XYZ file of C-alpha atoms in Angstrom:
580
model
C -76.034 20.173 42.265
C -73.197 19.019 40.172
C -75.324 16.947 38.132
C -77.905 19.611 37.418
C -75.102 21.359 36.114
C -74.168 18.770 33.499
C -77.567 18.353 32.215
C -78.032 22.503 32.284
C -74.621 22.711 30.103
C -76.304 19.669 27.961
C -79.487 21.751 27.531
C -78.085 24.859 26.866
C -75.718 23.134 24.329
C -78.775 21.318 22.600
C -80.707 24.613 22.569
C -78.515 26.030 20.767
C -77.480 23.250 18.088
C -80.915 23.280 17.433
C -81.035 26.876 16.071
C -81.893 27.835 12.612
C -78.859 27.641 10.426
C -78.035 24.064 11.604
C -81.275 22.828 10.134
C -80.511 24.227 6.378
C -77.191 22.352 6.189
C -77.353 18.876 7.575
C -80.460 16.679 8.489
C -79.740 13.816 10.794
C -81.478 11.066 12.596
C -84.947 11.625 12.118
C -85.233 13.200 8.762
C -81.883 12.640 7.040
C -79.635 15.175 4.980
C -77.164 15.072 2.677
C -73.544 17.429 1.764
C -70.946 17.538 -0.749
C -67.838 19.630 -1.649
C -65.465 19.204 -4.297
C -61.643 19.010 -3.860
C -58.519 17.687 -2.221
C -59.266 19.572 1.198
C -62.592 18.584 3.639
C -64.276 22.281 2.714
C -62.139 24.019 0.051
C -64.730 23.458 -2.487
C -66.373 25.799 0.212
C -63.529 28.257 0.526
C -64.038 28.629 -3.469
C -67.653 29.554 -2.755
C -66.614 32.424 -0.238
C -62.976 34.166 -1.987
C -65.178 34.287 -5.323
C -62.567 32.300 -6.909
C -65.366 30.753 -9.226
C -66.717 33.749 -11.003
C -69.047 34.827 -7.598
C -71.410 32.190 -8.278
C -72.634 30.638 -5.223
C -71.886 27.015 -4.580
C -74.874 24.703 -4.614
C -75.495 22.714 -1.527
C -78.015 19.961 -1.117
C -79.134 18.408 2.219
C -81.299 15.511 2.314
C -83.397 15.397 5.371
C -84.735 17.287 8.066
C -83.630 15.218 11.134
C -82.030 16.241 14.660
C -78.382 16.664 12.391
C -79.909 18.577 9.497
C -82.128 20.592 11.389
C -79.233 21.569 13.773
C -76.805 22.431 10.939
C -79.514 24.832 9.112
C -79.885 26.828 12.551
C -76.213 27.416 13.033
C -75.397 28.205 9.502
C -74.315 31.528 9.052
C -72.788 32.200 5.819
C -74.283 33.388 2.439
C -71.726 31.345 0.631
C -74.255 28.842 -0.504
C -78.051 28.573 -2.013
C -79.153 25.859 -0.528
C -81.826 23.270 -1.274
C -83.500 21.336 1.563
C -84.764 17.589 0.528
C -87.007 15.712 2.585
C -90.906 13.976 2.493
C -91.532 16.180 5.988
C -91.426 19.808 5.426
C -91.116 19.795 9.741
C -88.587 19.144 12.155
C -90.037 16.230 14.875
C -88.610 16.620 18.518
C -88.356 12.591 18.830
C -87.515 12.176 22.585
C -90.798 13.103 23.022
C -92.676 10.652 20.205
C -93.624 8.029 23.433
C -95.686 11.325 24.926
C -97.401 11.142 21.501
C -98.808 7.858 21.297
C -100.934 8.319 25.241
C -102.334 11.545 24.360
C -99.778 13.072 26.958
C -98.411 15.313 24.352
C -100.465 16.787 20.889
C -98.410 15.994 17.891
C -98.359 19.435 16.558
C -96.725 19.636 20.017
C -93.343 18.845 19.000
C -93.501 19.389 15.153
C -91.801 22.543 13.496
C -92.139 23.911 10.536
C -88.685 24.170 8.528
C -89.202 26.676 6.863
C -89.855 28.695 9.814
C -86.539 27.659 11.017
C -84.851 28.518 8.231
C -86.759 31.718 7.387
C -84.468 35.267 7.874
C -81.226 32.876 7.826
C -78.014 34.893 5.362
C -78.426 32.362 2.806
C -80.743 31.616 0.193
C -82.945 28.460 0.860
C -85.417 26.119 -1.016
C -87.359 23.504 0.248
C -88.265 20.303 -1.528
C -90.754 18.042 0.037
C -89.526 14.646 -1.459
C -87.777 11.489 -0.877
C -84.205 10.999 -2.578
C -84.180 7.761 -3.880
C -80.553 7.661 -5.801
C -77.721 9.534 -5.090
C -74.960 9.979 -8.155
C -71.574 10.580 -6.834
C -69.447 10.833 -10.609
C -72.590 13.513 -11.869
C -73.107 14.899 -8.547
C -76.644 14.543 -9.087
C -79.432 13.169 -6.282
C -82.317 11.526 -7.630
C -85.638 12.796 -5.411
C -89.415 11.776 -5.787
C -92.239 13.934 -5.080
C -94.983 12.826 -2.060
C -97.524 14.517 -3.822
C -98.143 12.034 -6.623
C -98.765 14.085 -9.314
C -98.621 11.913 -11.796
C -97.364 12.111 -15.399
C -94.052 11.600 -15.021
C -94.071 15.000 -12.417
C -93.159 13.235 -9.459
C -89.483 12.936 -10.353
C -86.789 15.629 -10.194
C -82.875 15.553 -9.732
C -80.716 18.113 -8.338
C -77.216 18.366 -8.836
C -75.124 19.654 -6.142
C -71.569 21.489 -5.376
C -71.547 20.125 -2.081
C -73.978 17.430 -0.219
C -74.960 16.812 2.837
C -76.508 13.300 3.993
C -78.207 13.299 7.398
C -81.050 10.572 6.190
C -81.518 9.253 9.214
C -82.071 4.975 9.521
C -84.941 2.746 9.198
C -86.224 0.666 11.090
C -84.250 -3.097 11.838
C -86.474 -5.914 11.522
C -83.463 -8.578 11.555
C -86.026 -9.684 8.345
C -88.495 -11.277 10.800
C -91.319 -12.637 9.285
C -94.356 -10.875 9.137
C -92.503 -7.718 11.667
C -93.622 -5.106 8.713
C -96.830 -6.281 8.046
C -98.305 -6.345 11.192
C -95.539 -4.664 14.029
C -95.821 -1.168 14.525
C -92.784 1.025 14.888
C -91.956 4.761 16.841
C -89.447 6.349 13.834
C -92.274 9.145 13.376
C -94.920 11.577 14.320
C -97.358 9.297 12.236
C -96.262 6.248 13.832
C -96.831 7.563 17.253
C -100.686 8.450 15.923
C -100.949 5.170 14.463
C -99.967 3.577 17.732
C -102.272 5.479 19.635
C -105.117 4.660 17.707
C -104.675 1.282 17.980
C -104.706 1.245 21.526
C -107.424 3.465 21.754
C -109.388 0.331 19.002
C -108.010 -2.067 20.724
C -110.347 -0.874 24.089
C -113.579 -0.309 21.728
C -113.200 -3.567 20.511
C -113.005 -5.690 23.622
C -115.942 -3.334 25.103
C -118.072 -4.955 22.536
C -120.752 -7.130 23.765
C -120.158 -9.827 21.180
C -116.023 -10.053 22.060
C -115.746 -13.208 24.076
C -113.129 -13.668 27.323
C -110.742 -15.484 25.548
C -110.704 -12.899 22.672
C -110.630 -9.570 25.272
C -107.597 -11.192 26.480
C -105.617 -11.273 23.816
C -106.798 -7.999 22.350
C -106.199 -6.554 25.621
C -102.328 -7.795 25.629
C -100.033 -5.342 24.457
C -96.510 -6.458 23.582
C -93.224 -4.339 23.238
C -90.203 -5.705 21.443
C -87.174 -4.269 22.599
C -85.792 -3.356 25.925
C -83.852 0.022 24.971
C -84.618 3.372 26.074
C -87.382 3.439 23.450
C -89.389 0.480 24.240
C -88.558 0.461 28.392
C -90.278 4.286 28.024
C -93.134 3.146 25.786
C -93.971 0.269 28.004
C -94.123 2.868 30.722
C -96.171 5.522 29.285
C -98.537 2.492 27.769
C -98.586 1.378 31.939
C -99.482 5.096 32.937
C -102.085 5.921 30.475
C -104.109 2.473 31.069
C -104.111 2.250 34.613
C -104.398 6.268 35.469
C -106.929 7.532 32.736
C -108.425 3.907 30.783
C -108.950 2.373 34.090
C -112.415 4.967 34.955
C -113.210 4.675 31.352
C -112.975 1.309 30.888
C -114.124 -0.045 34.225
C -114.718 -3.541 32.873
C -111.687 -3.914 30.720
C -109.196 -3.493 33.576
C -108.713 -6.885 34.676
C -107.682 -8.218 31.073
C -104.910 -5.436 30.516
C -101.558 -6.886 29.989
C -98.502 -5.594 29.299
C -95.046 -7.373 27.835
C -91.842 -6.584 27.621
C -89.420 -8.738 25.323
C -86.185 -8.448 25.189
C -83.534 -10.773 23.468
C -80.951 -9.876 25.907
C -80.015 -10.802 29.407
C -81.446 -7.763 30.662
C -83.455 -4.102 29.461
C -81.557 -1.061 29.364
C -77.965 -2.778 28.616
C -76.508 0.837 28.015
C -77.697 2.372 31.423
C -75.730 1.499 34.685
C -76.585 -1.784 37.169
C -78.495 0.187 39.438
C -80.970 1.757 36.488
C -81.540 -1.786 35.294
C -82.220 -3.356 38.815
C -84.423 -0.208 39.484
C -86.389 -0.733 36.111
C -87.123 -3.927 36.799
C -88.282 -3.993 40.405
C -90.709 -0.916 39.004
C -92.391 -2.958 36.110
C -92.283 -6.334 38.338
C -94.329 -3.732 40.989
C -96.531 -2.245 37.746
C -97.613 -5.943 36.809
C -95.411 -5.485 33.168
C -94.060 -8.630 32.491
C -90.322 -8.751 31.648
C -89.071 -11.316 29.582
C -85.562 -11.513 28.761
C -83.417 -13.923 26.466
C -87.034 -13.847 24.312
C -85.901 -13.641 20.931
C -89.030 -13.074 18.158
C -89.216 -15.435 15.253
C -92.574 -14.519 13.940
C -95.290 -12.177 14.086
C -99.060 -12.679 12.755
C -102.046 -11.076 12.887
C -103.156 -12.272 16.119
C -99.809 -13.574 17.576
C -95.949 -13.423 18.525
C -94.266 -16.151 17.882
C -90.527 -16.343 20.308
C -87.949 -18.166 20.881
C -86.026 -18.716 24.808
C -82.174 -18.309 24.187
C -81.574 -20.889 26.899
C -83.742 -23.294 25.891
C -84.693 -22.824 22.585
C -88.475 -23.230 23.560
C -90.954 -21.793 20.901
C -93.982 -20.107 22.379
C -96.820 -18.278 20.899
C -98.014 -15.149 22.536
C -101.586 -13.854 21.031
C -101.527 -9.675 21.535
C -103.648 -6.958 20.272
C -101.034 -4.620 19.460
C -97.225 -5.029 19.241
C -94.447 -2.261 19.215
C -91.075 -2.741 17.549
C -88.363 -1.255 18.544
C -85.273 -2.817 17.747
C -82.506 -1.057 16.543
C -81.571 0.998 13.207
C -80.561 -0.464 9.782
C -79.479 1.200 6.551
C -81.292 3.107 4.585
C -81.893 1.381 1.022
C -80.992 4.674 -0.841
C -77.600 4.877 1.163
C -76.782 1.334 1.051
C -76.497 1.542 -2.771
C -74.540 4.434 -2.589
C -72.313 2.868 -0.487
C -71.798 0.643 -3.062
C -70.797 3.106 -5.728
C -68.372 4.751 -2.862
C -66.346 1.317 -2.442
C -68.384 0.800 0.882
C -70.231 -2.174 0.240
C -71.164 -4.533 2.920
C -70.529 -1.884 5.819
C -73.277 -2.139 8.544
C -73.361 1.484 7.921
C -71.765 4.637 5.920
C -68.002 5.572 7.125
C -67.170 8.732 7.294
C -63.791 10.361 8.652
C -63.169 12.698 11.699
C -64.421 15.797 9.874
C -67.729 14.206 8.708
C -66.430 13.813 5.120
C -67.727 10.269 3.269
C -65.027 7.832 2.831
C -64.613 7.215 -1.307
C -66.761 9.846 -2.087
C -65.394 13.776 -2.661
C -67.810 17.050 -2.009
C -69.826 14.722 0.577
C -70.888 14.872 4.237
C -72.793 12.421 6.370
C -73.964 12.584 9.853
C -76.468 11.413 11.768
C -77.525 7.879 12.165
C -76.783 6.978 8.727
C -73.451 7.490 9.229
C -70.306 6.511 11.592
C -66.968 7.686 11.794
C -64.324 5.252 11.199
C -61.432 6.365 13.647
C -58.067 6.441 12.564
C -56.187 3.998 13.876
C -52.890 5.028 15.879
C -50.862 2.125 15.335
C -50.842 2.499 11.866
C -49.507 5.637 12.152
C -46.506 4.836 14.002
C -44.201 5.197 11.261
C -45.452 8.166 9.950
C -45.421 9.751 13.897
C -41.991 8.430 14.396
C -40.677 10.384 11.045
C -42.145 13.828 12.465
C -40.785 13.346 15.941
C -37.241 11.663 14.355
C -36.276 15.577 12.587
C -32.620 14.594 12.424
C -33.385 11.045 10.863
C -31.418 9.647 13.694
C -33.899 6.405 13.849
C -34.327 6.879 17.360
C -35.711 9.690 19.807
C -35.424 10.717 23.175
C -39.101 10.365 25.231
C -39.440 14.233 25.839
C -39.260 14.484 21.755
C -42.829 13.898 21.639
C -43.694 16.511 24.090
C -43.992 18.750 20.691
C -46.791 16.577 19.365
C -48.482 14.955 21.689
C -51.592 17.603 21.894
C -51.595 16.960 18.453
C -51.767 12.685 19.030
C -54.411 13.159 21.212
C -56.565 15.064 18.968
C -55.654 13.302 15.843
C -55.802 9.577 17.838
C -58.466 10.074 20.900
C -58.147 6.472 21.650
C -54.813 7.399 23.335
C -55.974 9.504 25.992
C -59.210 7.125 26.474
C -56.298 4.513 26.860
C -54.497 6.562 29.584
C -57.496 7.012 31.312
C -58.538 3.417 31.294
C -54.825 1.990 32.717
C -54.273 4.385 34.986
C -51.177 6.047 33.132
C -50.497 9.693 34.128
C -49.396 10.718 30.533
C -47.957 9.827 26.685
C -44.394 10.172 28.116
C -45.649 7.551 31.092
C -46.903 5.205 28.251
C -43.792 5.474 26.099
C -41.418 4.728 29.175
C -43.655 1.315 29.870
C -42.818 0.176 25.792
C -38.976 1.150 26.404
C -38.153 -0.935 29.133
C -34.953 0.796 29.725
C -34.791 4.839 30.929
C -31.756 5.427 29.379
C -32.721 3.887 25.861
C -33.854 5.910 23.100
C -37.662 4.915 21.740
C -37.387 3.899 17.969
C -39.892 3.164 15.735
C -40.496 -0.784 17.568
C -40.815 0.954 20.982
C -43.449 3.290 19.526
C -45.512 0.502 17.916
C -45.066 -1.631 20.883
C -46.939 1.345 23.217
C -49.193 1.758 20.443
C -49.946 -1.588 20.253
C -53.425 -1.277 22.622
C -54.315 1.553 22.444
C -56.683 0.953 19.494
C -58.664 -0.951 21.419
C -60.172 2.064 23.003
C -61.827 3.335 19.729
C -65.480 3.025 19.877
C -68.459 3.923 17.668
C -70.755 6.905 18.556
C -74.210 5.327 19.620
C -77.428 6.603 17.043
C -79.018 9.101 19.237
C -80.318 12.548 19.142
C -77.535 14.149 21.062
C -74.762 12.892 18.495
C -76.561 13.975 15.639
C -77.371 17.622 16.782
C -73.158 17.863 18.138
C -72.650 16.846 14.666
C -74.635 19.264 12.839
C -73.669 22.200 15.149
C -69.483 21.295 14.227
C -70.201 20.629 10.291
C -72.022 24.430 10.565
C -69.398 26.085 12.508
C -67.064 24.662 9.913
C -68.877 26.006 7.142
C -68.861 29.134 8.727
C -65.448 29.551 9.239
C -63.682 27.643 6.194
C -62.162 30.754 4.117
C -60.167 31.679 7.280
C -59.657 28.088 8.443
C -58.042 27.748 4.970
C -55.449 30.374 5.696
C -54.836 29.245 9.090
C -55.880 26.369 10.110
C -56.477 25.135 13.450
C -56.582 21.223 13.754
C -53.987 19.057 14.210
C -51.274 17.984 12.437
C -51.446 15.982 9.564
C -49.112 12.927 10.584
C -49.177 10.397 7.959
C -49.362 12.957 5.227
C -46.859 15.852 3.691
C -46.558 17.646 6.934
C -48.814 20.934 7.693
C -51.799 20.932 9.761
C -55.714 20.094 9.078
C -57.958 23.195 8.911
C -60.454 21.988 11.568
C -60.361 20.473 14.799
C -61.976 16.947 14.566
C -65.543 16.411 15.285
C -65.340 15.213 19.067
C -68.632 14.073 20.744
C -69.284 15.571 24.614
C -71.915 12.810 26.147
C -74.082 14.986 28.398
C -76.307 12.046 30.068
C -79.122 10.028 29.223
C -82.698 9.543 30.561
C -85.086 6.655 31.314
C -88.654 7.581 32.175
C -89.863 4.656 34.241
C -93.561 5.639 34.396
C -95.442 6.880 37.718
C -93.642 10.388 37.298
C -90.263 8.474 37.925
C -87.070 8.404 36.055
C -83.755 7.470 35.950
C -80.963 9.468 34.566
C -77.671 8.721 33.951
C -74.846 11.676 33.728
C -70.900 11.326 32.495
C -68.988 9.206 34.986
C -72.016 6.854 35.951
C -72.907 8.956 38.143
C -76.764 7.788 38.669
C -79.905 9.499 39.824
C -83.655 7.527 40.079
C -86.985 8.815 41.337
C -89.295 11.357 41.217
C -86.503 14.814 41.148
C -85.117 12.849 38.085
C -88.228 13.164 36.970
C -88.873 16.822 37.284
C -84.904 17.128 35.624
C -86.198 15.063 32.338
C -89.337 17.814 32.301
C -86.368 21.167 32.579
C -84.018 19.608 30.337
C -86.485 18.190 27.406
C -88.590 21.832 27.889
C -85.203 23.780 27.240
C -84.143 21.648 23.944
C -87.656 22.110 22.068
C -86.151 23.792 19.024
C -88.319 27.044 19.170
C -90.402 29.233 21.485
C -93.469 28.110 19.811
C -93.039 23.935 20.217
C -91.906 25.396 24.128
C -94.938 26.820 25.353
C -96.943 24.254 23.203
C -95.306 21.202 24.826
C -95.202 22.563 28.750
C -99.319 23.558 27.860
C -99.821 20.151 27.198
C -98.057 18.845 29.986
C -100.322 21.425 32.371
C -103.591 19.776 30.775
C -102.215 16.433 31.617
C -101.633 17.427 34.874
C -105.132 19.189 35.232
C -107.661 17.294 32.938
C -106.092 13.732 32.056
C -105.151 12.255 29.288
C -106.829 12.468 25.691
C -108.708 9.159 25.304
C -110.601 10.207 21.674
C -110.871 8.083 18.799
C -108.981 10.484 16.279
């Protein structure tokens, strides 16, 4: 029971990220969005917007995307402090967990699409939607640079928009590692028309090989299906591809059921690296049962038209693999758009964008990332020490006693979560505990070499949010709630305090991720799920958990009774094998 508990919190949380006003202000993963405010403090620029303080006019903000972060921050927004224009070449909102469901007919893709400007409709602020892609962001003008899909020709397809404040949720592209021929002929699972594509080229691949004039040697390799990538993404897709060929192709296809064959490559030593020992083990067993060939320490080199060309880590073998359809799913890179921006910032050859504990851009004033195409770069604790030991050290004494810090240390946990991840990890009951192992001696006062010396490690415990849906919809739920509440934030502020500057405290709380669990639908109405703790569930009730939990974080009512319709039809008629 305790688990279903988690994962009802999780969905409840979700649910309600997902609302209306978080969609208007930042766009995340999928879609991407974009947010900027001008001055000294994280949202004062948005203060200004509220107290009238600029004449009444309305501060301009400008979010680029319409991803799980964007969408999320237009659907908790709740202030009328801001017109606000919407940027992105999808004028929908795509539930992506579900984008695997797409590509076997499982689930329609109108299924899990949503309009944004029904999401954003009857919200307090004013909203326009663009649909376009920003292809330049100007920091020093405040200007983004955005390019109608419509082709219209005549110099029409170009607009800019400047902005007050901007909000990037942009998402990430696809990483091909710059493998040859990988965007020519790989396909990839990013979006709604990349699940379609996929599915109709599974659904050619079986008309071609029924042809009479297809010989053996050619229905094989059309009927091999490769996925590259043993993550969530491709370890699902492999599964779904498993499910829909041997429980609804199979009666269709009576005489192509003997060449099916499914691969799995993966470049580590094992699928599912981010899941516990037991989910891998399980995994594996399953697809070594459902006749998917695993092969691990395969890294690609090359892809053709007709085949895969890897390489074996151990023994640096090349081999050749003809398929009829290959997935990629990889990993994320940058963005082109934000990489040069991150150039203009100072940011230049960062594997992604850095932004601080409140979301703000590093280099860049008036802007907010979140998302995938952003990280936030932790503040390190240790180089802090000095400034923590001149707070604590009131009398300038150069040395403290260890219940000094009792004052602050709610304050260093917030401000440096690394410490109490560090706590955790060796066992210590406390800060005091951790500042008595530095000082040696109980009756010696801690001065500012003690306090380095216990801070020493403790940075070791920072660690980068992973890219996923649940990050970017926490994300745009705190950057709303912050929005909402900035005038009185402002006047009394709530975060922590502000160590290794003038004194004082921050207005917010930092953004601090909750990790709810993660899924991994194994095929044959089995899946493994994975809660805080690594605390581990696998089989069939996992299952029917992944169908609760993904039915209550569908964004509206409408997507909700669309997606659990589909599922019924599944259940009743089969799967969808038209040529569409």
């Amino acid at each position: 029971m305790k688990g279903f508990q988690i994962f009802n919190r999780a969905s409840t949380a979700i649910t309600n990220r997902a609302t209306p006003s978080k969609l208007l202000i930042v766009l995340t993963a999928a879609g991407g969005a974009f947010l900027a405010i001008s001055d000294d403090s994280p949202f004062r620029s948005l203060t200004a917007g509220e107290s009238g303080n600029d004449g009444g006019k309305k501060k301009k903000l400008v979010v680029l995307g319409t991803g799980w972060g964007g969408t999320t921050f237009l659907k908790n927004l709740k202030t009328s402090a801001y017109d606000v224009h919407v940027v992105s070449p999808h004028n929908y909102f795509t539930f992506t967990p579900l984008l695997p469901s797409v590509t076997n007919g499982t689930v329609e893709a109108r299924s899990i699409v949503e309009p944004i400007r029904n999401i954003v409709r009857n919200k307090p602020y004013n909203v326009e939607f663009k649909e376009a892609e920003c292809y330049r962001i100007d920091p020093v003008n405040k200007k983004v640079y955005c390019r109608s899909i419509q082709n219209l020709g005549h110099g029409e397809n170009e607009f800019a928009l400047d902005y007050d404040v901007l909000v990037i949720a942009m998402g990430a592209r696809v990483n091909t590692f710059n493998t040859p021929g990988v965007e020519e002929h790989a396909h990839f699972l990013k979006e709604v028309d990349d699940a379609q594509k996929l599915r109709r080229s599974i659904i050619d691949c079986y008309e071609r090989a029924s042809l009479p004039t297809i010989s053996d040697e050619e229905k094989k390799r059309i009927m091999h299906f490769v996925v590259v990538g043993g993550g969530p993404t491709g370890v699902e897709y492999a599964a779904e591809l498993h499910d829909f060929a041997s429980q609804d192709l199979a009666s269709l296809y009576p005489s192509l059921k003997d060449y099916l064959k499914i691969t799995l490559l993966e470049a580590g030593n094992h699928i599912l690296p981010m899941f516990h020992k037991k989910v891998t083990d399980f995994a594996n067993e399953k697809f070594q049962k459902d006749q998917i060939d695993v092969k691990t320490g395969s890294m690609v080199v090359k892809v053709s038209d007709k085949d895969i060309s890897t390489k074996n880590r151990a023994t640096g073998q090349i081999e050749a693999i003809p398929y009829g359809v290959v997935l990629w799913s990889t990993g994320i890179a940058t963005r082109p758009v934000i990489a040069e921006f991150m150039e203009k910032i100072g940011q230049a050859g960062k594997r992604v964008m850095a932004t601080d504990e409140w979301l703000k851009v590093q280099g860049c004033d008036d802007v907010y990332a979140l998302g995938d195409c952003a990280s936030i770069a932790q503040r390190k604790a240790l180089e802090d020490a000095a400034a923590i030991m001149k707070t604590v050290d009131k009398n300038n004494a150069g040395a403290v006693d260890v219940g000094d810090f009792k004052e602050f240390v709610k304050d260093i946990y917030e401000r440096y979560p690394q410490v109490r991840k560090y706590l955790e990890k060796n066992k210590l009951k406390n800060f005091e505990s951790l500042l008595r192992n530095a000082q040696g001696d109980s009756q010696k006062k801690i001065d500012i070499e003690a306090l380095k010396k216990a801070l020493s490690e403790v940075d070791s415990q920072v660690s980068f949010l992973p890219p996923t849906a649940q990050v970017a919809s926490q994300q745009g739920k705190y950057l709303a709630a912050c929005f909402n509440k900035a005038g009185r934030c402002e006047m009394k502020p709530e975060g922590p305090f502000r160590f290794q500057e003038s004194g004082g405290r921050y207005p917010f709380h930092p953004f601090s991720y909750k990790h709810s669990g993660q899924f991994a639908p194994l095929g044959g109405e089995q899946a493994a799920v994975q809660f805080p703790g690594d605390w581990v569930s696998i089989g069939h009730a996992s299952q029917g958990l992944w169908y609760t939990v993904y039915a209550s974080k569908l964004v509206t009512w409408r997507t909700k009774v669309l997606v659990v319709s589909d599922w019924f039809r599944r259940f009743t008629f089969g799967r969808d094998s038209s040529h569409l």
